[in-house]
Coordinates of C-alpha atoms in Angstrom, one line a residue:
M1 CA -149.5 -11.9 22.4
K2 CA -153.2 -11.9 23.0
P3 CA -154.3 -15.2 25.4
A4 CA -156.5 -17.6 23.9
A5 CA -160.2 -17.6 24.8
S6 CA -161.5 -20.5 26.9
N7 CA -164.4 -22.7 26.1
M8 CA -165.9 -21.4 28.6
E9 CA -166.7 -17.8 27.5
P10 CA -169.6 -16.9 25.7
E11 CA -169.8 -16.6 21.9
A12 CA -169.7 -13.6 20.3
T13 CA -172.7 -12.3 18.2
P14 CA -171.6 -12.7 14.5
Q15 CA -172.0 -9.7 12.5
V16 CA -174.0 -9.8 9.2
P17 CA -171.6 -9.4 6.7
T18 CA -172.1 -6.8 3.7
D19 CA -172.9 -7.8 0.2
P20 CA -170.0 -6.9 -1.9
T21 CA -172.2 -7.4 -5.0
R22 CA -174.9 -4.6 -3.9
P23 CA -172.7 -1.5 -5.2
A24 CA -172.0 -3.4 -8.5
L25 CA -175.6 -4.3 -9.0
V26 CA -176.9 -0.9 -8.3
R27 CA -174.0 0.3 -10.9
Y28 CA -175.2 -1.9 -13.3
V29 CA -178.7 -1.3 -12.8
A30 CA -178.6 2.6 -13.2
A31 CA -176.0 1.9 -16.5
S32 CA -178.8 -0.5 -17.5
L33 CA -181.3 2.4 -17.2
V34 CA -179.4 5.1 -18.5
F35 CA -178.9 3.1 -21.5
I36 CA -182.3 2.0 -22.2
I37 CA -183.5 5.8 -22.1
A38 CA -180.0 6.6 -24.5
I39 CA -181.3 3.8 -26.7
A40 CA -184.7 5.4 -26.7
A41 CA -183.7 8.7 -27.2
L42 CA -181.3 7.8 -30.0
G43 CA -184.0 5.9 -31.7
S44 CA -186.0 8.9 -31.3
Y45 CA -183.5 11.2 -32.4
I46 CA -182.9 9.1 -35.7
S47 CA -186.3 8.8 -36.3
V48 CA -187.0 12.2 -36.6
T49 CA -183.7 12.5 -38.8
F50 CA -185.0 9.9 -40.9
F51 CA -188.1 12.4 -41.7
R52 CA -186.2 15.4 -41.7
Q53 CA -183.7 13.8 -44.4
A54 CA -186.8 12.2 -46.2
R55 CA -188.2 15.7 -46.8
A56 CA -184.4 17.4 -47.5
N57 CA -184.1 14.3 -50.0
I58 CA -187.3 14.9 -51.7
Q59 CA -186.5 18.8 -51.6
V60 CA -183.1 17.7 -53.3
D61 CA -185.1 16.0 -55.4
L62 CA -187.8 17.6 -56.8
A63 CA -185.6 21.2 -57.2
A64 CA -183.0 19.0 -59.5
V65 CA -186.1 17.9 -61.7
A66 CA -187.3 21.9 -61.5
A67 CA -184.3 23.5 -62.7
F68 CA -183.9 20.2 -65.2
K69 CA -187.3 20.8 -66.7
T70 CA -187.1 24.4 -66.4
N71 CA -183.7 24.4 -68.3
Q72 CA -185.5 22.5 -71.0
L73 CA -188.7 24.6 -71.3
V74 CA -186.1 27.3 -71.7
E75 CA -184.1 25.6 -74.5
W76 CA -186.8 24.2 -76.2
T77 CA -188.7 27.8 -76.4
G78 CA -185.2 29.2 -77.7
F79 CA -185.0 26.6 -80.1
M80 CA -188.4 27.1 -81.7
R81 CA -188.2 30.8 -81.6
G82 CA -184.6 30.4 -83.7
Y83 CA -186.2 28.0 -86.0
L84 CA -189.2 29.2 -87.0
S85 CA -187.2 33.0 -87.3
Q86 CA -185.6 33.2 -90.8
Q87 CA -181.7 33.5 -91.2
P88 CA -181.0 37.1 -92.6
D89 CA -180.0 35.3 -95.6
S90 CA -183.3 33.6 -95.8
P91 CA -185.2 34.8 -99.1
L92 CA -188.3 33.8 -97.3
P93 CA -189.2 37.5 -96.2
T94 CA -188.3 38.8 -99.5
I95 CA -190.3 36.2 -101.7
W96 CA -193.2 37.1 -99.5
A97 CA -193.3 41.1 -99.9
R98 CA -192.7 40.3 -103.7
W99 CA -195.8 37.9 -103.6
L100 CA -198.2 40.5 -102.1
A101 CA -196.9 43.3 -103.7
A102 CA -198.0 41.6 -107.0
G103 CA -201.5 41.1 -105.7
A104 CA -200.9 37.8 -104.0
P105 CA -201.4 35.5 -107.2
E106 CA -200.6 32.2 -108.1
G107 CA -197.8 31.0 -109.4
A108 CA -193.8 30.3 -108.5
D109 CA -193.7 32.5 -105.7
Q110 CA -196.8 31.3 -104.1
D111 CA -196.0 27.6 -104.7
W112 CA -192.4 28.5 -103.2
L113 CA -193.7 29.9 -100.4
R114 CA -196.0 26.8 -99.8
E115 CA -192.9 24.2 -100.1
R116 CA -190.9 26.4 -97.6
L117 CA -193.7 26.2 -95.4
A118 CA -194.4 22.5 -95.5
F119 CA -190.5 22.0 -95.3
M120 CA -190.5 24.0 -91.9
Q121 CA -193.1 21.9 -90.9
S122 CA -191.5 18.6 -91.6
Q123 CA -188.5 19.2 -89.7
V124 CA -190.2 19.8 -86.3
H125 CA -192.8 17.4 -86.1
E126 CA -194.4 19.3 -82.8
I127 CA -195.3 22.2 -85.2
G128 CA -199.1 21.6 -86.0
E129 CA -199.0 24.4 -88.3
I130 CA -197.3 27.2 -89.8
H131 CA -199.3 30.3 -91.3
L132 CA -198.3 33.8 -93.1
F133 CA -200.2 37.2 -92.0
D134 CA -199.9 40.5 -93.6
T135 CA -198.9 43.2 -91.1
A136 CA -202.6 43.9 -90.5
G137 CA -203.1 40.4 -89.5
R138 CA -204.6 38.9 -92.8
L139 CA -204.1 35.4 -93.2
H140 CA -202.8 34.4 -96.8
L141 CA -201.1 31.4 -96.7
G142 CA -200.4 28.3 -94.6
T143 CA -200.2 24.7 -94.2
N144 CA -204.0 24.4 -93.1
P145 CA -205.3 28.1 -94.0
Q146 CA -209.2 26.8 -93.7
G147 CA -209.0 25.2 -90.1
H148 CA -207.1 28.5 -88.5
P149 CA -209.5 30.3 -86.6
P150 CA -210.0 34.4 -86.7
L151 CA -207.3 36.2 -84.8
D152 CA -208.7 36.8 -81.3
V153 CA -207.8 40.3 -79.1
T154 CA -204.3 38.5 -77.4
S155 CA -203.3 37.1 -80.9
R156 CA -203.6 40.5 -82.5
A157 CA -201.8 42.5 -79.5
V158 CA -199.1 39.9 -79.7
I159 CA -198.7 40.3 -83.6
E160 CA -198.9 44.3 -82.7
Q161 CA -196.1 43.7 -80.0
V162 CA -194.0 41.8 -82.8
I163 CA -194.1 44.5 -85.5
N164 CA -193.0 47.3 -82.8
T165 CA -189.9 45.0 -81.4
R166 CA -189.1 43.3 -84.5
Q167 CA -188.4 40.8 -82.5
P168 CA -190.2 37.3 -82.5
A169 CA -192.7 36.8 -79.2
L170 CA -193.9 33.8 -77.7
L171 CA -198.1 33.1 -78.1
D172 CA -199.1 31.5 -75.0
F173 CA -201.2 28.8 -74.3
H174 CA -205.2 29.2 -76.2
P175 CA -207.9 26.7 -77.0
H176 CA -208.0 25.9 -80.4
P177 CA -210.5 24.2 -82.7
H178 CA -209.2 20.4 -83.0
N179 CA -211.5 17.6 -85.0
G180 CA -214.6 19.5 -83.4
K181 CA -212.8 19.8 -80.2
S182 CA -211.3 22.4 -77.9
Q183 CA -207.6 21.6 -77.6
A184 CA -204.9 23.8 -75.8
V185 CA -202.0 24.6 -78.3
L186 CA -199.4 27.5 -78.1
G187 CA -197.3 29.2 -80.5
F188 CA -194.7 31.6 -81.8
V189 CA -195.1 34.8 -83.7
V190 CA -192.1 35.8 -85.9
P191 CA -191.7 39.0 -87.8
L192 CA -190.7 38.7 -91.7
L193 CA -187.7 41.4 -92.1
A194 CA -186.9 42.3 -95.5
H195 CA -183.8 44.6 -95.8
A196 CA -183.9 46.9 -98.7
A197 CA -181.7 50.2 -99.2
G198 CA -179.8 50.1 -95.9
E199 CA -183.3 49.7 -94.2
V200 CA -185.2 46.9 -92.3
R201 CA -188.9 46.9 -92.4
V202 CA -191.6 44.2 -91.3
V203 CA -193.3 43.0 -94.0
G204 CA -195.3 39.8 -92.6
I205 CA -196.0 37.5 -89.7
L206 CA -195.1 34.0 -89.8
I207 CA -197.4 32.3 -86.9
G208 CA -195.9 28.5 -86.2
E209 CA -198.9 27.0 -84.2
I210 CA -197.6 24.0 -81.6
D211 CA -199.0 21.0 -80.9
P212 CA -198.0 20.7 -76.9
L213 CA -199.4 16.5 -77.2
Q214 CA -196.4 15.7 -79.4
H215 CA -193.4 16.6 -77.5
F216 CA -194.4 19.7 -74.7
Y217 CA -196.3 17.9 -72.4
P218 CA -194.0 14.7 -72.6
M219 CA -191.2 16.8 -72.0
V220 CA -193.3 18.4 -69.1
Q221 CA -194.9 15.2 -67.4
S222 CA -191.7 12.9 -67.8
W223 CA -190.2 11.8 -64.2
P224 CA -186.8 10.3 -63.7
L225 CA -187.9 7.5 -61.2
A226 CA -191.1 5.7 -60.6
S227 CA -193.6 7.3 -58.1
N228 CA -197.2 7.3 -57.7
T229 CA -197.7 10.8 -56.8
T230 CA -194.9 13.1 -57.9
E231 CA -195.3 15.0 -60.9
A232 CA -194.4 18.3 -63.0
V233 CA -197.0 20.6 -63.3
L234 CA -197.3 24.0 -66.0
F235 CA -199.2 26.9 -64.8
R236 CA -200.0 30.8 -65.0
A237 CA -201.6 33.4 -63.3
D238 CA -204.6 34.8 -65.1
G239 CA -206.2 37.5 -63.3
D240 CA -207.4 36.2 -60.1
K241 CA -207.3 32.6 -61.1
I242 CA -204.5 29.7 -61.3
V243 CA -204.7 28.2 -64.6
Y244 CA -203.4 24.6 -65.2
L245 CA -201.3 24.4 -68.6
S246 CA -200.3 21.1 -68.7
P247 CA -202.1 17.8 -68.3
L248 CA -202.6 16.2 -64.4
L249 CA -201.7 13.3 -63.1
H250 CA -205.2 13.3 -60.5
S251 CA -207.2 15.0 -62.8
V252 CA -209.1 14.5 -66.1
S253 CA -209.4 17.9 -67.0
P254 CA -207.9 18.9 -69.9
P255 CA -205.2 21.8 -70.0
L256 CA -206.7 25.4 -69.6
S257 CA -210.0 23.8 -67.8
L258 CA -209.0 23.8 -64.6
H259 CA -208.8 27.2 -62.8
R260 CA -208.2 27.5 -58.4
S261 CA -208.5 30.9 -56.7
L262 CA -205.2 32.8 -56.8
D263 CA -206.3 33.8 -52.8
D264 CA -206.4 30.1 -52.1
P265 CA -204.1 29.9 -48.9
K266 CA -203.4 26.6 -49.0
L267 CA -203.0 26.0 -52.4
L268 CA -199.2 25.2 -53.8
A269 CA -199.2 27.1 -56.9
A270 CA -201.5 30.3 -55.2
K271 CA -198.7 30.3 -52.7
A272 CA -195.6 29.7 -54.9
M273 CA -197.5 33.5 -57.0
R274 CA -197.2 35.0 -53.4
Q275 CA -194.0 34.0 -51.8
G276 CA -191.8 33.4 -54.9
T277 CA -190.1 30.4 -56.4
G278 CA -188.5 28.1 -53.9
V279 CA -190.1 25.7 -51.6
V280 CA -193.9 25.4 -50.7
D281 CA -196.0 23.4 -48.4
G282 CA -199.8 23.0 -49.0
V283 CA -202.0 21.4 -51.1
D284 CA -201.9 20.6 -54.3
Y285 CA -204.7 20.8 -57.1
D286 CA -206.4 17.4 -55.8
D287 CA -206.2 18.6 -52.2
E288 CA -204.0 16.2 -51.0
P289 CA -201.2 17.8 -48.7
A290 CA -197.7 18.1 -50.5
I291 CA -194.6 19.5 -50.9
G292 CA -193.3 21.4 -53.8
V293 CA -190.6 23.2 -55.7
V294 CA -191.5 26.2 -57.5
S295 CA -189.5 27.5 -60.4
R296 CA -190.0 30.7 -63.3
V297 CA -189.5 29.8 -66.9
T298 CA -187.7 32.4 -68.3
G299 CA -188.9 34.5 -71.0
T300 CA -192.6 33.3 -70.5
D301 CA -195.5 33.4 -67.7
W302 CA -195.3 29.9 -66.8
F303 CA -194.1 28.8 -63.5
L304 CA -193.5 24.9 -63.2
L305 CA -194.2 23.0 -60.0
T306 CA -192.1 19.9 -59.1
K307 CA -194.3 18.3 -56.4
M308 CA -195.0 15.1 -54.4
D309 CA -197.6 13.9 -51.7
Y310 CA -196.6 13.8 -47.9
P311 CA -197.6 10.0 -47.4
E312 CA -195.1 9.0 -50.2
M313 CA -192.6 11.4 -49.2
F314 CA -192.6 10.1 -45.6
Q315 CA -193.3 6.3 -46.8
E316 CA -189.6 5.2 -46.9
A317 CA -188.9 7.1 -43.5
W318 CA -191.5 5.1 -41.5
L319 CA -190.2 1.7 -43.1
N320 CA -186.5 2.8 -41.7
T321 CA -188.3 4.0 -38.4
Q322 CA -189.6 0.1 -37.9
R323 CA -186.1 -1.4 -39.0
L324 CA -184.7 1.1 -36.3
A325 CA -186.8 0.1 -33.5
L326 CA -186.5 -3.8 -34.0
A327 CA -182.8 -3.3 -34.3
L328 CA -182.3 -1.2 -31.5
A329 CA -184.5 -3.3 -29.1
T330 CA -181.8 -6.3 -30.1
L331 CA -178.9 -4.2 -29.2
A332 CA -180.5 -3.1 -26.2
A333 CA -181.0 -6.8 -24.9
A334 CA -177.2 -7.7 -26.4
V335 CA -175.6 -4.8 -25.0
L336 CA -177.7 -4.9 -21.2
L337 CA -176.1 -8.5 -21.0
V338 CA -172.5 -7.6 -21.3
I339 CA -172.2 -3.6 -20.1
R340 CA -170.4 -4.2 -16.8
L341 CA -167.8 -5.9 -18.5
L342 CA -167.2 -3.3 -21.6
W343 CA -167.8 -0.5 -19.1
R344 CA -164.9 -2.3 -17.1
K345 CA -162.7 -2.7 -20.3
A346 CA -163.3 0.7 -21.6
M347 CA -162.5 2.5 -18.6
V348 CA -158.8 0.4 -18.8
Q349 CA -158.6 1.1 -22.1
T350 CA -159.4 4.4 -21.5
E351 CA -157.2 5.6 -19.0
L352 CA -154.3 4.0 -21.1
E353 CA -155.1 5.8 -24.1
L354 CA -155.2 8.8 -21.4
V355 CA -151.6 8.3 -20.5
Q356 CA -150.4 7.6 -24.1
F357 CA -152.3 10.6 -25.4
T358 CA -150.8 13.0 -22.8
Q359 CA -147.1 11.5 -23.7
R360 CA -147.9 11.9 -27.0
L361 CA -149.2 15.6 -26.6
D362 CA -146.4 16.6 -24.2
L363 CA -143.9 15.2 -27.2
A364 CA -145.8 17.4 -29.9
Q365 CA -145.8 20.5 -27.8
R366 CA -141.7 19.9 -27.3
K367 CA -141.5 19.3 -31.1
Q368 CA -143.7 22.1 -31.7
V369 CA -141.9 24.7 -29.3
E370 CA -138.3 23.4 -30.7
A371 CA -139.9 23.9 -34.7
S372 CA -141.2 27.3 -33.4
A373 CA -137.9 28.2 -31.9
A374 CA -135.9 27.6 -34.9
L375 CA -138.3 29.2 -37.3
D376 CA -138.1 32.3 -35.0
R377 CA -133.8 31.5 -35.0
S378 CA -134.5 31.3 -39.2
E379 CA -136.7 34.4 -39.8
A380 CA -134.3 36.4 -37.5
M381 CA -131.0 35.5 -39.7
F382 CA -132.8 35.9 -42.8
R383 CA -134.4 39.2 -41.7
T384 CA -130.8 40.4 -40.4
Y385 CA -129.1 39.3 -43.7
F386 CA -131.7 41.1 -45.7
N387 CA -131.7 44.5 -43.8
R388 CA -127.7 44.4 -43.5
A389 CA -126.9 43.3 -47.3
M390 CA -124.8 45.3 -49.1
V391 CA -127.1 44.5 -52.5
G392 CA -130.7 45.3 -53.1
M393 CA -133.3 42.4 -52.3
A394 CA -136.8 43.1 -52.9
T395 CA -140.0 40.4 -53.6
T396 CA -142.4 41.7 -55.9
S397 CA -145.9 40.3 -57.0
P398 CA -146.8 39.2 -60.1
A399 CA -148.5 42.7 -60.9
K400 CA -144.9 43.9 -60.6
Q401 CA -145.6 45.7 -57.3
W402 CA -143.1 46.0 -54.7
I403 CA -144.0 43.6 -51.7
E404 CA -140.8 43.9 -49.6
V405 CA -137.7 45.9 -49.9
N406 CA -134.2 45.9 -48.0
P407 CA -132.3 49.2 -46.9
A408 CA -129.7 48.4 -49.8
L409 CA -132.6 48.8 -52.5
C410 CA -133.9 52.2 -51.1
R411 CA -130.5 53.8 -50.9
I412 CA -129.7 52.8 -54.3
L413 CA -132.9 53.9 -56.1
G414 CA -133.5 56.9 -53.4
Y415 CA -136.8 56.1 -51.9
S416 CA -137.7 55.3 -48.5
R417 CA -139.2 51.8 -48.1
E418 CA -142.7 53.3 -47.9
Q419 CA -142.6 54.8 -51.0
L420 CA -141.4 52.4 -53.0
L421 CA -144.2 49.9 -51.5
T422 CA -146.4 52.2 -53.2
K423 CA -144.6 51.7 -56.8
T424 CA -144.6 49.3 -59.3
W425 CA -140.8 48.5 -60.6
T426 CA -142.1 49.4 -64.0
E427 CA -142.3 52.8 -63.0
L428 CA -138.4 53.1 -62.1
T429 CA -137.4 51.2 -64.9
H430 CA -135.8 53.6 -67.5
P431 CA -138.0 53.9 -70.8
E432 CA -135.5 52.3 -73.0
D433 CA -135.0 49.3 -71.0
L434 CA -138.7 48.6 -70.3
A435 CA -139.6 46.6 -72.8
S436 CA -136.7 43.8 -72.6
S437 CA -137.3 43.4 -68.6
V438 CA -141.2 43.0 -69.4
A439 CA -140.4 40.6 -72.0
R440 CA -138.3 38.3 -69.7
F441 CA -140.7 38.8 -66.7
E442 CA -144.1 37.4 -69.1
R443 CA -141.7 34.4 -69.9
V444 CA -141.5 33.8 -66.5
L445 CA -145.3 34.1 -66.0
S446 CA -146.4 32.1 -69.0
G447 CA -144.3 29.4 -67.3
E448 CA -141.5 29.5 -69.8
I449 CA -138.5 30.1 -67.6
D450 CA -138.0 30.5 -64.0
S451 CA -135.5 33.1 -63.7
Y452 CA -133.5 35.9 -65.6
V453 CA -130.3 38.3 -65.5
L454 CA -130.2 41.0 -67.1
E455 CA -128.2 44.5 -67.1
Q456 CA -130.8 47.4 -67.1
R457 CA -131.1 51.0 -65.7
F458 CA -133.4 52.5 -63.3
V459 CA -134.3 56.3 -62.9
R460 CA -133.8 57.4 -58.8
Q461 CA -136.3 59.9 -57.4
D462 CA -134.0 62.7 -57.8
G463 CA -133.9 62.0 -61.7
S464 CA -130.5 60.2 -62.1
I465 CA -130.0 57.4 -64.0
I466 CA -128.2 54.3 -62.4
N467 CA -127.0 51.0 -64.1
A468 CA -127.8 47.9 -62.3
N469 CA -127.5 44.4 -62.6
I470 CA -130.6 42.3 -61.9
A471 CA -130.9 38.6 -61.0
T472 CA -134.8 37.4 -60.6
E473 CA -136.2 34.0 -59.7
A474 CA -139.8 33.6 -59.4
V475 CA -141.2 31.7 -56.2
R476 CA -144.6 29.4 -57.5
R477 CA -147.3 27.6 -55.9
A478 CA -148.5 24.3 -56.1
D479 CA -150.5 24.4 -59.4
Q480 CA -147.2 26.5 -60.8
S481 CA -148.7 29.8 -61.2
V482 CA -146.5 32.7 -59.5
D483 CA -146.7 33.2 -55.9
F484 CA -144.0 36.0 -56.0
F485 CA -140.4 37.0 -57.1
V486 CA -137.2 37.4 -55.2
A487 CA -134.8 40.2 -57.1
F488 CA -131.0 40.9 -56.4
I489 CA -130.2 44.5 -57.7
E490 CA -126.6 45.4 -57.7
D491 CA -125.5 49.1 -58.6
I492 CA -123.0 48.9 -61.0
S493 CA -123.2 52.5 -62.1
A494 CA -119.5 52.7 -60.6
R495 CA -118.2 50.2 -63.2
K496 CA -120.0 51.4 -66.1
R497 CA -118.6 55.0 -65.6
S498 CA -114.9 53.7 -65.1
E499 CA -115.5 51.1 -68.3
R500 CA -116.6 54.0 -70.4
A501 CA -114.1 56.7 -69.1
L502 CA -111.5 53.5 -70.1
A503 CA -112.8 52.9 -73.5
E504 CA -112.9 56.7 -74.2
S505 CA -109.1 56.7 -72.9
E506 CA -108.4 54.0 -75.3
R507 CA -109.9 56.3 -78.1
R508 CA -108.2 59.2 -77.5
L509 CA -105.0 57.3 -77.3
K510 CA -105.8 56.1 -80.7
L511 CA -106.7 59.1 -82.1
A512 CA -103.5 60.7 -80.6
L513 CA -101.2 58.0 -82.2
E514 CA -103.2 58.1 -85.6
A515 CA -102.8 62.3 -85.6
A516 CA -98.9 62.0 -84.9
N517 CA -98.3 59.3 -87.4
E518 CA -96.2 57.7 -84.8
A519 CA -95.4 54.2 -85.4
M520 CA -96.2 52.0 -82.1
W521 CA -96.0 48.2 -81.5
D522 CA -96.5 46.2 -78.2
W523 CA -95.7 43.0 -76.9
D524 CA -97.9 40.3 -74.6
V525 CA -95.4 38.1 -73.7
H526 CA -98.0 35.9 -72.3
T527 CA -100.1 35.6 -75.4
D528 CA -97.2 36.2 -77.8
I529 CA -99.1 38.8 -79.4
V530 CA -98.0 41.6 -81.2
I531 CA -100.2 44.6 -81.6
V532 CA -98.8 47.5 -84.1
S533 CA -100.4 50.6 -85.2
L534 CA -101.5 51.7 -88.4
A535 CA -98.6 53.8 -89.0
Y536 CA -96.6 51.0 -88.2
Y537 CA -97.9 49.5 -91.3
R538 CA -97.9 52.5 -93.7
M539 CA -94.1 52.7 -92.6
L540 CA -93.5 49.3 -93.9
G541 CA -96.0 49.7 -97.2
E542 CA -98.5 47.2 -95.9
E543 CA -101.7 47.1 -95.3
P544 CA -103.5 45.4 -92.3
D545 CA -105.2 42.3 -92.3
G546 CA -106.9 42.3 -89.3
Q547 CA -104.7 39.6 -87.6
P548 CA -102.6 40.3 -84.7
L549 CA -98.9 39.0 -84.9
S550 CA -96.8 36.6 -83.4
F551 CA -93.1 37.8 -82.0
A552 CA -91.7 35.9 -84.8
Q553 CA -93.8 37.5 -87.7
W554 CA -92.9 40.8 -86.3
Y555 CA -89.1 40.1 -85.8
E556 CA -88.7 39.1 -89.6
K557 CA -90.0 42.7 -90.8
M558 CA -87.0 43.8 -89.0
H559 CA -83.9 44.6 -91.1
P560 CA -81.2 42.7 -90.6

């Protein structure tokens, strides 16, 4: 034992104790700094994601509206073509040709034609005027013939095209005088086809002028959601210019009056003409930066642009970013107060979960190994049974192709495995048995039955015929469609030959007995049935009734 120090010994200089909280504080500060940096990085990332997602969402919305409106325009042009085109059994072409041939006189035909045009105009409210022209382009009748201007070069070219092709055509947007002003209209040029003596000829032209203010422009301009800058714009290329065909949200210029250069490097419509349909970025007709989606209207020269200005596109993203900044600041303040406790708790929890996970992983791996071994044993047993079976076994596809065959089936059919896998079972089936076999196969495919058993003949590779018993069952998928078939094929040729030999022997014995005119009887003591020959009946002077005799009945025929 160490002796106690006396009071006279000098006191030792005390050591400055180390602060046990300093390492924890350092870790706390470091973790706090990392957390703040992480929060800032996360906020920046989420903010960028807001803007990217806003753009992606707008692209999806614009593309959906563009596709919807493009389909509307295609359906509308198709409807108008179909409506203005007369059906093959319509009397309009015939009455029109007859009226022209008679010198276009006043009378019943003229009245009928006018009533017909008025009726057609009344059924579709956006049809402004309907006129009938001869093949030379001369106007004869119409709902407003005095107000129709002379045909221009473009209209005559379309008429010539319609006469040559005998198909309706679109008369694209063009100026049309209306109440002393020029208004953009479009029309459809339809050939009047008369059928006579097995021939079809063009006897006239029907032109339907469409007032786009009634239905067309509202269809283009309508938008599913409230917005200050989104709009759908219809345009086409005209030489080196972009011509806007529909009213514009931010321009007072009427349709067909606003032209922009096709070479403008930033203009959305011009970029779309150069790069094709899809998403474009640039400036709109009002020189505002915007994003747009362009699609082409099939069957026309029109392009449809659905667009939104950048400020509106990112407005919601800016609001979400501000909300995010406030939320992250609040979160950082709260998390910094409890980060040390949560850190320690998370470490303990993580270690516990890791141990549990390792245990579960070991258990799962052991089960997987056991299951794999069991599966291997099962597959090995099946393969042994499959290859050593005495009967033929096979799997076939719904297309009647052999998928897998065992050696016994190869011996039965006289083909190698490789040869069989290149054939279908229908190729080896005897032609006289093919129809009945395929009929049962089709009943399985249709879901009427799941399996069938039948006897049929096969033609071996050497040309010989074998008889076989076939048992077939379908293996179905979850949707009840057939995945494959399992078939068992037993060669019963020897049994069939024995049956045929026995039948032939019985037939010859019967012929021999009849030829010898010998009476014969046979008593089966187990069933008490006596079978007698025809000569026996003739000796007794009786006719057989087809019914077997019992021993008692036969004995009654004996002389006492």
